[in-house]
Amino acid sequence: MTQSDKFLLAGVVGWPVMHSRSPLMHNYWMEQQGLNGTYVPLAIKPGELDAALRAMHPLGFAGCNVTIPHKLEAMKIVDEVDEVATKIGAISCIVVREDGTLFGTNNDWLGFLGNIKQQAPDWRAEAGSIAVIGAGGGSRAVCYGLMQEGATEIRLVNRTHEKALAIAEEFNGPIRVLPWKERHDALEGAAMVVNTTSQGMDGEAALNLKLDKLSPTALAADIIYTPLETPFLSDARERGNPTVNGLGMLIHQGPPAWKRWFDVIPMVTEELREKMERSIAGG
Ligand code: ATR
């Protein structure tokens, strides 16, 4: 345990942001690492993001996470956007450099992969086709991660076909776009299926996806964590498929952010996951 003589500051900018579980997680790590510091929710209205981000340096912030609705706007404000964030098309993490300039990157894809690898250690991206449902920001991070990991075929389906085509074109990899109406058949022979749509989230309708053709050994993953088990995941679990929820994606994008902000890699523990699960289950 070390006690820093500096008070460490980081946070999450969003609107709304008070529902965010990020402060719980990062403040757990402050304690775990014996550091003097805090991670705060920063409720920043659209239109005030520029001023808020520019204030981080004088206030002594090491950086921040960026969430809805600022992930695209932040790209225009920061002084440098790295290649990953440019490709994914959104910023999830900002680092305040010593000279006050702002650096933007995206760790969501690392969160997705870190979660899958922890929850399903035998999983291999190249083991078979992967069906990805959805083509929004979450899907772009997932597809990027799967490609980095060596996926050989990604079957991409989205309600708005053009958005899926745009990802396939920009990513220039093993992505095959299928029409939305063929999404049920797209699961046939797949080794994994990932829901990246907002369907199944608290307050939203369930994802309309029939799992009949999914192999019983295929891994079913969701990037949603409220609820912890979406109707899609409970359907998959009930038919015997291994499942992974989205909570770990949030948790596993934390350590790469800490490395950049504080040059420390905090530990992802079972205790942390349980703490977060209790907080989410408690509403
Ligand atoms: P995020 O950044 O969280 O991925 P997003 O960019 O708004 O959010 O993407 C939401 C995804 O959920 C999209 O794939 C969206 O499909 P469209 O591109 O057709 O909008 C998908 N989605 C949202 N509502 C849906 C619905 N009712 N049925 C099917 N897909 C839906």
mmCIF file of N, CA, C and O and ligand atoms in Angstrom, residues 68 71 90 133-140 157-161 163-164 180 183 195-199 201 204-208 223, ligand 1:
data_model
loop_
_atom_site.group_PDB
_atom_site.id
_atom_site.type_symbol
_atom_site.label_atom_id
_atom_site.label_comp_id
_atom_site.label_asym_id
_atom_site.label_seq_id
_atom_site.Cartn_x
_atom_site.Cartn_y
_atom_site.Cartn_z
ATOM 1 N N ILE A 68 -22.829 8.685 -22.547
ATOM 2 C CA ILE A 68 -23.945 9.292 -23.277
ATOM 3 C C ILE A 68 -24.326 10.642 -22.690
ATOM 4 O O ILE A 68 -24.417 10.747 -21.483
ATOM 5 N N LYS A 71 -20.109 11.078 -26.294
ATOM 6 C CA LYS A 71 -19.020 10.281 -26.874
ATOM 7 C C LYS A 71 -18.558 10.757 -28.253
ATOM 8 O O LYS A 71 -17.406 10.558 -28.618
ATOM 9 N N ALA A 90 -15.836 6.936 -31.636
ATOM 10 C CA ALA A 90 -16.295 7.523 -30.372
ATOM 11 C C ALA A 90 -15.161 7.492 -29.352
ATOM 12 O O ALA A 90 -14.286 6.634 -29.417
ATOM 13 N N ILE A 133 -25.396 -8.608 -33.309
ATOM 14 C CA ILE A 133 -26.687 -7.969 -33.560
ATOM 15 C C ILE A 133 -26.569 -6.497 -33.175
ATOM 16 O O ILE A 133 -26.228 -6.184 -32.027
ATOM 17 N N GLY A 134 -26.838 -5.610 -34.117
ATOM 18 C CA GLY A 134 -26.747 -4.171 -33.849
ATOM 19 C C GLY A 134 -25.557 -3.548 -34.542
ATOM 20 O O GLY A 134 -24.550 -4.237 -34.820
ATOM 21 N N ALA A 135 -25.683 -2.258 -34.859
ATOM 22 C CA ALA A 135 -24.582 -1.570 -35.559
ATOM 23 C C ALA A 135 -24.422 -0.130 -35.067
ATOM 24 O O ALA A 135 -24.102 0.768 -35.832
ATOM 25 N N GLY A 136 -24.626 0.071 -33.749
ATOM 26 C CA GLY A 136 -24.396 1.390 -33.158
ATOM 27 C C GLY A 136 -22.974 1.484 -32.622
ATOM 28 O O GLY A 136 -22.089 0.723 -33.038
ATOM 29 N N GLY A 137 -22.772 2.405 -31.685
ATOM 30 C CA GLY A 137 -21.437 2.615 -31.115
ATOM 31 C C GLY A 137 -20.917 1.365 -30.416
ATOM 32 O O GLY A 137 -19.734 1.021 -30.537
ATOM 33 N N GLY A 138 -21.798 0.685 -29.678
ATOM 34 C CA GLY A 138 -21.387 -0.526 -28.961
ATOM 35 C C GLY A 138 -20.925 -1.604 -29.925
ATOM 36 O O GLY A 138 -19.913 -2.276 -29.698
ATOM 37 N N SER A 139 -21.646 -1.742 -31.025
ATOM 38 C CA SER A 139 -21.296 -2.751 -32.024
ATOM 39 C C SER A 139 -19.931 -2.455 -32.640
ATOM 40 O O SER A 139 -19.132 -3.370 -32.879
ATOM 41 N N ARG A 140 -19.668 -1.194 -32.881
ATOM 42 C CA ARG A 140 -18.384 -0.831 -33.498
ATOM 43 C C ARG A 140 -17.219 -1.232 -32.592
ATOM 44 O O ARG A 140 -16.198 -1.735 -33.062
ATOM 45 N N VAL A 157 -25.802 -8.090 -38.311
ATOM 46 C CA VAL A 157 -27.182 -7.761 -38.688
ATOM 47 C C VAL A 157 -27.643 -6.547 -37.889
ATOM 48 O O VAL A 157 -27.333 -6.413 -36.713
ATOM 49 N N ASN A 158 -28.363 -5.679 -38.562
ATOM 50 C CA ASN A 158 -28.889 -4.490 -37.885
ATOM 51 C C ASN A 158 -30.206 -4.084 -38.522
ATOM 52 O O ASN A 158 -30.399 -4.271 -39.729
ATOM 53 N N ARG A 159 -31.106 -3.537 -37.672
ATOM 54 C CA ARG A 159 -32.405 -3.086 -38.182
ATOM 55 C C ARG A 159 -32.209 -2.134 -39.364
ATOM 56 O O ARG A 159 -32.862 -2.248 -40.386
ATOM 57 N N THR A 160 -31.278 -1.201 -39.204
ATOM 58 C CA THR A 160 -30.962 -0.276 -40.303
ATOM 59 C C THR A 160 -29.747 -0.843 -41.055
ATOM 60 O O THR A 160 -28.603 -0.727 -40.583
ATOM 61 N N HIS A 161 -30.032 -1.462 -42.169
ATOM 62 C CA HIS A 161 -29.023 -2.207 -42.923
ATOM 63 C C HIS A 161 -27.787 -1.360 -43.258
ATOM 64 O O HIS A 161 -26.647 -1.816 -43.136
ATOM 65 N N LYS A 163 -26.294 0.983 -41.780
ATOM 66 C CA LYS A 163 -25.311 1.198 -40.708
ATOM 67 C C LYS A 163 -24.373 -0.004 -40.585
ATOM 68 O O LYS A 163 -23.184 0.147 -40.290
ATOM 69 N N ALA A 164 -24.918 -1.187 -40.811
ATOM 70 C CA ALA A 164 -24.082 -2.399 -40.770
ATOM 71 C C ALA A 164 -23.120 -2.398 -41.965
ATOM 72 O O ALA A 164 -21.936 -2.722 -41.831
ATOM 73 N N TRP A 180 -31.700 -7.778 -41.775
ATOM 74 C CA TRP A 180 -32.322 -7.881 -40.452
ATOM 75 C C TRP A 180 -33.288 -9.063 -40.377
ATOM 76 O O TRP A 180 -33.329 -9.786 -39.382
ATOM 77 N N ARG A 183 -31.899 -12.439 -39.330
ATOM 78 C CA ARG A 183 -31.104 -12.520 -38.097
ATOM 79 C C ARG A 183 -31.238 -13.862 -37.368
ATOM 80 O O ARG A 183 -30.272 -14.346 -36.782
ATOM 81 N N ASN A 195 -25.375 -9.472 -28.434
ATOM 82 C CA ASN A 195 -26.355 -8.402 -28.604
ATOM 83 C C ASN A 195 -25.714 -7.063 -28.266
ATOM 84 O O ASN A 195 -25.251 -6.850 -27.146
ATOM 85 N N THR A 196 -25.671 -6.178 -29.241
ATOM 86 C CA THR A 196 -25.139 -4.826 -28.989
ATOM 87 C C THR A 196 -26.242 -3.785 -29.152
ATOM 88 O O THR A 196 -25.954 -2.594 -29.136
ATOM 89 N N THR A 197 -27.492 -4.233 -29.367
ATOM 90 C CA THR A 197 -28.582 -3.264 -29.486
ATOM 91 C C THR A 197 -29.021 -2.833 -28.092
ATOM 92 O O THR A 197 -28.598 -3.414 -27.087
ATOM 93 N N SER A 198 -29.897 -1.853 -28.044
ATOM 94 C CA SER A 198 -30.430 -1.406 -26.753
ATOM 95 C C SER A 198 -31.640 -2.241 -26.336
ATOM 96 O O SER A 198 -32.207 -2.012 -25.269
ATOM 97 N N GLN A 199 -32.014 -3.206 -27.154
ATOM 98 C CA GLN A 199 -33.177 -4.034 -26.852
ATOM 99 C C GLN A 199 -32.873 -5.000 -25.699
ATOM 100 O O GLN A 199 -31.875 -5.727 -25.740
ATOM 101 N N MET A 201 -32.692 -3.732 -22.566
ATOM 102 C CA MET A 201 -32.287 -2.841 -21.485
ATOM 103 C C MET A 201 -33.522 -2.503 -20.647
ATOM 104 O O MET A 201 -34.642 -2.534 -21.174
ATOM 105 N N GLU A 204 -36.837 -1.020 -22.100
ATOM 106 C CA GLU A 204 -36.926 -1.299 -23.549
ATOM 107 C C GLU A 204 -37.555 -2.680 -23.768
ATOM 108 O O GLU A 204 -37.492 -3.539 -22.885
ATOM 109 N N ALA A 205 -38.105 -2.882 -24.959
ATOM 110 C CA ALA A 205 -38.633 -4.210 -25.297
ATOM 111 C C ALA A 205 -37.476 -5.199 -25.414
ATOM 112 O O ALA A 205 -36.327 -4.791 -25.585
ATOM 113 N N ALA A 206 -37.819 -6.491 -25.306
ATOM 114 C CA ALA A 206 -36.785 -7.530 -25.450
ATOM 115 C C ALA A 206 -36.306 -7.586 -26.901
ATOM 116 O O ALA A 206 -37.031 -7.200 -27.820
ATOM 117 N N LEU A 207 -35.088 -8.069 -27.093
ATOM 118 C CA LEU A 207 -34.580 -8.276 -28.454
ATOM 119 C C LEU A 207 -35.409 -9.376 -29.122
ATOM 120 O O LEU A 207 -35.618 -10.438 -28.532
ATOM 121 N N ASN A 208 -35.849 -9.085 -30.338
ATOM 122 C CA ASN A 208 -36.639 -10.077 -31.067
ATOM 123 C C ASN A 208 -35.687 -10.967 -31.869
ATOM 124 O O ASN A 208 -35.341 -10.673 -33.008
ATOM 125 N N ILE A 223 -24.035 -6.753 -24.164
ATOM 126 C CA ILE A 223 -23.218 -5.670 -23.607
ATOM 127 C C ILE A 223 -24.037 -4.834 -22.615
ATOM 128 O O ILE A 223 -23.525 -3.907 -22.014
HETATM 129 P P1 ATR B 1 -24.881 2.442 -28.655
HETATM 130 O O1 ATR B 1 -23.886 3.540 -28.838
HETATM 131 O O2 ATR B 1 -25.211 2.135 -27.215
HETATM 132 O O3 ATR B 1 -24.561 1.216 -29.447
HETATM 133 P P2 ATR B 1 -26.723 3.405 -30.637
HETATM 134 O O4 ATR B 1 -25.583 3.883 -31.419
HETATM 135 O O5 ATR B 1 -27.915 4.282 -30.474
HETATM 136 O O6 ATR B 1 -26.285 3.030 -29.168
HETATM 137 O O7 ATR B 1 -27.175 1.976 -31.217
HETATM 138 C C1 ATR B 1 -28.315 1.321 -30.804
HETATM 139 C C2 ATR B 1 -28.442 0.004 -31.547
HETATM 140 O O8 ATR B 1 -29.672 -0.617 -31.108
HETATM 141 C C3 ATR B 1 -28.557 0.158 -33.068
HETATM 142 O O9 ATR B 1 -28.019 -0.983 -33.680
HETATM 143 C C4 ATR B 1 -30.071 0.199 -33.248
HETATM 144 O O10 ATR B 1 -30.524 -0.158 -34.542
HETATM 145 P P3 ATR B 1 -30.685 0.976 -35.674
HETATM 146 O O11 ATR B 1 -29.305 1.230 -36.180
HETATM 147 O O12 ATR B 1 -31.606 0.379 -36.668
HETATM 148 O O13 ATR B 1 -31.287 2.182 -34.982
HETATM 149 C C5 ATR B 1 -30.493 -0.852 -32.249
HETATM 150 N N1 ATR B 1 -31.911 -0.707 -31.923
HETATM 151 C C6 ATR B 1 -32.492 0.266 -31.202
HETATM 152 N N2 ATR B 1 -33.822 0.053 -31.109
HETATM 153 C C7 ATR B 1 -34.081 -1.103 -31.801
HETATM 154 C C8 ATR B 1 -35.251 -1.867 -32.077
HETATM 155 N N3 ATR B 1 -36.452 -1.494 -31.649
HETATM 156 N N4 ATR B 1 -35.117 -2.997 -32.812
HETATM 157 C C9 ATR B 1 -33.919 -3.380 -33.268
HETATM 158 N N5 ATR B 1 -32.768 -2.716 -33.048
HETATM 159 C C10 ATR B 1 -32.846 -1.585 -32.320
#
